[in-house]
Tab-separated table of C-alpha atoms in Angstrom:
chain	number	residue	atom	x	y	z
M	1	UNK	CA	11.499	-8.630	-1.588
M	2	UNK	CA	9.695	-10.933	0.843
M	3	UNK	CA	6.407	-12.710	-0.280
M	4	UNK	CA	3.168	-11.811	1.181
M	5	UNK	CA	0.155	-14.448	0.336
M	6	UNK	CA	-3.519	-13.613	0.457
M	7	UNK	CA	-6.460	-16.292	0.017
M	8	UNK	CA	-8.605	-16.893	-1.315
M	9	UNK	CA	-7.981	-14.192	-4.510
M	10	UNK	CA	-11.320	-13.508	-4.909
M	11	UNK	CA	-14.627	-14.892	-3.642
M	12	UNK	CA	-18.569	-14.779	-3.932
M	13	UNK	CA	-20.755	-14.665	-1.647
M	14	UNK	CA	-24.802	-14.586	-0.970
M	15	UNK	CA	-25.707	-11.381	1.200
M	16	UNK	CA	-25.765	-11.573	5.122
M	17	UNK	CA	-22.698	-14.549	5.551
M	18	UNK	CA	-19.519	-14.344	6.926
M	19	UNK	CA	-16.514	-14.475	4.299
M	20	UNK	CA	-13.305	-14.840	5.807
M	21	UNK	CA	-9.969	-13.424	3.753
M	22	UNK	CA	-5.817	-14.700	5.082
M	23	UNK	CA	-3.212	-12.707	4.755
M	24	UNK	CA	0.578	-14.860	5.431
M	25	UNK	CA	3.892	-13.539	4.932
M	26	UNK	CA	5.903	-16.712	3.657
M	27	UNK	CA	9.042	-16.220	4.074
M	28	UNK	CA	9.439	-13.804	7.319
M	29	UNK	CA	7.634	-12.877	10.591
M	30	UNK	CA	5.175	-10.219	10.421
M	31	UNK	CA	5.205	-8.448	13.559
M	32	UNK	CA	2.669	-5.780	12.116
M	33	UNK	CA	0.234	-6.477	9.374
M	34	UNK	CA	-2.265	-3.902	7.496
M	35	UNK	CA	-5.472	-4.070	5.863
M	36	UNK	CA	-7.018	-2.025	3.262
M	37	UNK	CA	-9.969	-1.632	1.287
M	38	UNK	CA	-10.004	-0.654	-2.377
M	39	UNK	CA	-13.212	0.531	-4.129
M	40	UNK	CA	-12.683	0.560	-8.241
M	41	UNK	CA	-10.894	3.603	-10.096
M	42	UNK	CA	-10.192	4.552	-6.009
M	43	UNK	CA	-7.354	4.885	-3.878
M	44	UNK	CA	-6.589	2.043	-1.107
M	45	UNK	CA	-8.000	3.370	2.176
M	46	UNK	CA	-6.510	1.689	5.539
M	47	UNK	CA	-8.568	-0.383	7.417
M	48	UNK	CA	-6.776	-1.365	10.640
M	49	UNK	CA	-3.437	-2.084	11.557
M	50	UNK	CA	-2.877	-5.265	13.727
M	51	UNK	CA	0.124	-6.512	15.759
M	52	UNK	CA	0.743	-9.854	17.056
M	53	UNK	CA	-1.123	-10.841	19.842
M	54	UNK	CA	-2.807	-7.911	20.227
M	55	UNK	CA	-6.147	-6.577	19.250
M	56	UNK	CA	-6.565	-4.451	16.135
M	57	UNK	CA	-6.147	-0.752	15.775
M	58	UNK	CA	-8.942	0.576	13.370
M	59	UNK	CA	-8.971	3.687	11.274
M	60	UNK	CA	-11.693	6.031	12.327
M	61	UNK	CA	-14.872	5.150	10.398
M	62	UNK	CA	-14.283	1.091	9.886
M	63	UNK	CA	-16.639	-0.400	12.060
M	64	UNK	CA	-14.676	-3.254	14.421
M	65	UNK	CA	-17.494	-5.264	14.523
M	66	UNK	CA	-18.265	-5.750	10.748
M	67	UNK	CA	-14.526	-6.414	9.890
M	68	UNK	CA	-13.183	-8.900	12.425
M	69	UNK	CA	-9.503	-8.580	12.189
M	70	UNK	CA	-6.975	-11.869	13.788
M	71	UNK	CA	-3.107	-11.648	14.429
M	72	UNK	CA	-2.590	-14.763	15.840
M	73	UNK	CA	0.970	-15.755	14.860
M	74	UNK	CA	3.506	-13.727	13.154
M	75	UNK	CA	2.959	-15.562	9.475
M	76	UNK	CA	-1.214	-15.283	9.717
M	77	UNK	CA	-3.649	-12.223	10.144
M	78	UNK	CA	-7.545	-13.006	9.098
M	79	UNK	CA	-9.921	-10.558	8.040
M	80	UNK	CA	-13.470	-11.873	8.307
M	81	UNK	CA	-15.816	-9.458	6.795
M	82	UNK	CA	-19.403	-10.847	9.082
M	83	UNK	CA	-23.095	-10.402	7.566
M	84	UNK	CA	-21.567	-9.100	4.126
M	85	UNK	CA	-23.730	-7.155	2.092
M	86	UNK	CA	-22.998	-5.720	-1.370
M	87	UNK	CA	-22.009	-2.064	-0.364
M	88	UNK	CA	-18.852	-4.070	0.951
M	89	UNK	CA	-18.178	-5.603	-2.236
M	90	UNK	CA	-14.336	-4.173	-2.950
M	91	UNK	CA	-11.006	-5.420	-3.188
M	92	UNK	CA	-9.280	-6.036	0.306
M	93	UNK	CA	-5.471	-6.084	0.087
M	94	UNK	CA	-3.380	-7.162	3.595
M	95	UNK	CA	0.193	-5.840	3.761
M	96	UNK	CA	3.122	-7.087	6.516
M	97	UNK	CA	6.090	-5.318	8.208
M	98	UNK	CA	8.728	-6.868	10.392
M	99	UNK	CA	9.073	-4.330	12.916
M	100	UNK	CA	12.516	-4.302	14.494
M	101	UNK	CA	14.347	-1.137	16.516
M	102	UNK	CA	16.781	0.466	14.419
M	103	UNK	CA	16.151	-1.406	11.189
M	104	UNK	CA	14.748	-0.198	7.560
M	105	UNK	CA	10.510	-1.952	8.401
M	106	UNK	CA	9.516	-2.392	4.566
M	107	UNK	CA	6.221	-3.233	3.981
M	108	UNK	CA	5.166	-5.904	1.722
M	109	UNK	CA	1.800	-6.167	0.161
M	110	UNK	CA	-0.215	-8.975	-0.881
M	111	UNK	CA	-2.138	-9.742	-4.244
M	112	UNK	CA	-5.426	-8.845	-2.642
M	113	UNK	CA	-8.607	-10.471	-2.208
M	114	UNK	CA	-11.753	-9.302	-4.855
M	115	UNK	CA	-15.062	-9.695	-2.632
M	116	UNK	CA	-18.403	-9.806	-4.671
M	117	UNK	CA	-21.329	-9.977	-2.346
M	118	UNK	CA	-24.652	-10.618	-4.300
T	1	UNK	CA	-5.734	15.309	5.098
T	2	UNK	CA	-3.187	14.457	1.910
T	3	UNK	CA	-0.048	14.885	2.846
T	4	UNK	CA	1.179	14.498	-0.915
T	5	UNK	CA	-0.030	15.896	-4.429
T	6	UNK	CA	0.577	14.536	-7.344
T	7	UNK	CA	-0.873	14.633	-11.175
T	8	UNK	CA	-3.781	12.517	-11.745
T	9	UNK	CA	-2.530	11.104	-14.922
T	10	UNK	CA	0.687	10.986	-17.049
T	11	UNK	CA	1.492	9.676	-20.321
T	12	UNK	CA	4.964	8.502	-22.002
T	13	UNK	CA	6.712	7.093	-24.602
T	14	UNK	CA	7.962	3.694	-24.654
T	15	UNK	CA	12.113	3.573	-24.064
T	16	UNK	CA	11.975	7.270	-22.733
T	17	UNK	CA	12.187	8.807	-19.059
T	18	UNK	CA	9.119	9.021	-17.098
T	19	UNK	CA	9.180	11.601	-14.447
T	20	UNK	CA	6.828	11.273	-11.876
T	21	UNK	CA	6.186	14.844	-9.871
T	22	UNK	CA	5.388	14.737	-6.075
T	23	UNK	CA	4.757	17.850	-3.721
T	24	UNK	CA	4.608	17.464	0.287
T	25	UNK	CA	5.259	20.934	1.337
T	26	UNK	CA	4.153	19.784	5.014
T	27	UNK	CA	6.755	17.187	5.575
T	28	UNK	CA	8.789	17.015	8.642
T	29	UNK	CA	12.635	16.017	9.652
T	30	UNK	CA	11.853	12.932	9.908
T	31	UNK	CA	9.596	11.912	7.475
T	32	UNK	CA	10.602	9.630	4.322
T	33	UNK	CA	8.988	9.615	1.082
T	34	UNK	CA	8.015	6.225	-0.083
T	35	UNK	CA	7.235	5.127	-3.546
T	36	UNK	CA	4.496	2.366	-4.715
T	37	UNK	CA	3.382	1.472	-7.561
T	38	UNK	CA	0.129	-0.857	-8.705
T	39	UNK	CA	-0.795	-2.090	-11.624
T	40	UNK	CA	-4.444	-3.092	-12.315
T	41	UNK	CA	-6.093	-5.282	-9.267
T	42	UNK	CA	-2.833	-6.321	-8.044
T	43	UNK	CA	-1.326	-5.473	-4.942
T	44	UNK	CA	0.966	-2.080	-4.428
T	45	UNK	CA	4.494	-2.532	-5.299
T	46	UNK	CA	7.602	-1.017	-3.736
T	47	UNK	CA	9.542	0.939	-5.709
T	48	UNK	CA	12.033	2.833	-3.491
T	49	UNK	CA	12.174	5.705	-1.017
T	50	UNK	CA	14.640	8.737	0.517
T	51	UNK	CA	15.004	11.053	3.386
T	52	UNK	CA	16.865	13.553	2.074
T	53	UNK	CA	19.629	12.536	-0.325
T	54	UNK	CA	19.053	11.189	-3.894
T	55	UNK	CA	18.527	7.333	-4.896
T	56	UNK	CA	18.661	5.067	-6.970
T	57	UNK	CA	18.077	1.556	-7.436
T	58	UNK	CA	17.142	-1.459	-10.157
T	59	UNK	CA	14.073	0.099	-10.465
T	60	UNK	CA	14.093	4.101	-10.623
T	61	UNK	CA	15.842	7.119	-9.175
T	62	UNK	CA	14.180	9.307	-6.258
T	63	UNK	CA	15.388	13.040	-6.089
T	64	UNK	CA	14.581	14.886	-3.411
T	65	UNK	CA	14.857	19.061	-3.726
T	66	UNK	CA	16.808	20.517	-0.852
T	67	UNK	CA	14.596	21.940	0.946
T	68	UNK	CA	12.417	18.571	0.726
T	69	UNK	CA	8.920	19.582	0.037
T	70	UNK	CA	8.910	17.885	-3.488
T	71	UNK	CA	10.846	15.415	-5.169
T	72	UNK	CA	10.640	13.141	-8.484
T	73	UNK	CA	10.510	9.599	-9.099
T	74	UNK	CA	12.401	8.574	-12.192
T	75	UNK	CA	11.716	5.563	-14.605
T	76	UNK	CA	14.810	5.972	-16.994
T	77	UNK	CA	13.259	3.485	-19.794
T	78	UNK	CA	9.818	3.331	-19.418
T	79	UNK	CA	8.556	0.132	-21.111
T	80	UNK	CA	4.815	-0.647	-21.554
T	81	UNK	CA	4.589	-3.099	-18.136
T	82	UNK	CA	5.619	0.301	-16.208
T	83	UNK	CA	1.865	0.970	-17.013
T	84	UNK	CA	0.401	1.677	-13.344
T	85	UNK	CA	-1.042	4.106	-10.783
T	86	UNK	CA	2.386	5.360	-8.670
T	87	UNK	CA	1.784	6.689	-5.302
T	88	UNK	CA	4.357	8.906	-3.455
T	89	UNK	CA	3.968	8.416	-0.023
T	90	UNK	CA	5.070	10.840	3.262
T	91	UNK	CA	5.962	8.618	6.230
T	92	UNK	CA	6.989	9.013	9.821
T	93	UNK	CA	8.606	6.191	11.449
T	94	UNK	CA	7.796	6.414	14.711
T	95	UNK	CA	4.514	4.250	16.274
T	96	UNK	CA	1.284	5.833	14.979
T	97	UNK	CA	3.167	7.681	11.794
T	98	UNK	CA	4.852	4.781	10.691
T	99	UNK	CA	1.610	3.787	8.573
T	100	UNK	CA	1.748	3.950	4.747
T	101	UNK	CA	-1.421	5.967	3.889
T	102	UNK	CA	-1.715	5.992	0.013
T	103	UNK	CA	-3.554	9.339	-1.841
T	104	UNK	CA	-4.655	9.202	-5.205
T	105	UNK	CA	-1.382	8.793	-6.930
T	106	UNK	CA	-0.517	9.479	-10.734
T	107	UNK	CA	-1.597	7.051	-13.352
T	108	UNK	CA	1.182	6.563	-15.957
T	109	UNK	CA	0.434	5.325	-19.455
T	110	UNK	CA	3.271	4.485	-21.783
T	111	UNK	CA	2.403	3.943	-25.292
T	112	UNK	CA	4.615	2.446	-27.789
């Protein structure tokens, strides 16, 4: 299957900064990427699906603001998580679908990102 | 609102079949059901996924009961590194149902 990247893996940060997460797919163009939030022993819960060039589509309850979500190209979507504070400590995994009429649109996941916010 | 159920945990025996239950009584024509797997802080897995017939690939076989509202994913040889939560997945594939929206999925042990 095709390779979805995520970086950095995992990251610490100091309450109230900014910690930006990027999700690429390496080896095809992601017309539609996904982001989700995994709290331990939990399910992962969609965050907001994003298509190229266009602004994010967030799931009811994520707040836009807080979770800044980028689709610039078709290889790179960023997730910047702004003013972190430890309730959003979790594990943020991005996924990417080429999205084409008529064809099978698997979705790939990445590794995921662990975010620690002290 | 789940659109699946499945058991919270499972456990098998190394080499044997694992059978993985999945009920989604609400499903529509055109819905598939997807298959995912992930193991421990890693990023969900594909595994495979039908409409209506049975199938089967490297990794496991999907059948599907006629009248679609369950349907059973099958490790033939479960080995220890098929440890994982699986997550059976109802999806539409038009714009707006097209998203993969996980429940709480079955956690398989196998033990040697």
């Amino acid at each position: 299957g095709a390779v979805v990247s995520q970086h950095p893996s995992w990251v610490i940060c100091k309450s109230g900064t900014s910690v930006k997460i990027e999700c690429r797919s390496l080896d095809f163009q992601a017309t539609t990427m996904f982001w989700y939030r995994q709290f331990p022993k939990q399910s992962l819960m969609l965050m907001a699906t994003s298509n190229e060039g266009s602004k994010a589509t967030y799931e009811q309850g994520v707040e836009k603001d807080k979770f800044l979500i980028n689709h610039a190209s078709l290889t790179l979507s960023t997730l910047t998580v702004t003013s972190a504070h430890p309730e959003d400590s979790s594990f943020y995994i991005c996924s990417a679908r080429y999205t084409k009429r008529g064809a099978y649109n698997e979705q790939f996941f990445g590794p995921g990102t662990r975010l620690t916010v002290l | 609102d789940a659109k699946t159920t499945q058991p919270p945990s499972m456990d098998c025996a190394e080499g044997r079949a694992a059978n993985l239950p999945c009920n989604h009584s609400t499903i529509s024509g055109n819905e598939y059901v997807y298959w995912y797997r992930q193991i421990h802080s890693q990023g969900p897995q594909y595994i495979i996924h039908g409409l209506k017939n049975n199938e089967t690939n490297e990794m496991a076989s999907l059948i599907i009961t006629e009248d679609r509202k369950s349907s059973t994913l099958i490790l033939p040889h479960a080995t220890l590194r098929d440890t994982a939560v699986y997550y059976c997945i109802v999806r539409g594939q038009s714009y707006n149902t097209d998203k993969l929206i996980f429940g709480t999925g079955t956690r398989l042990q196998v033990f040697p």
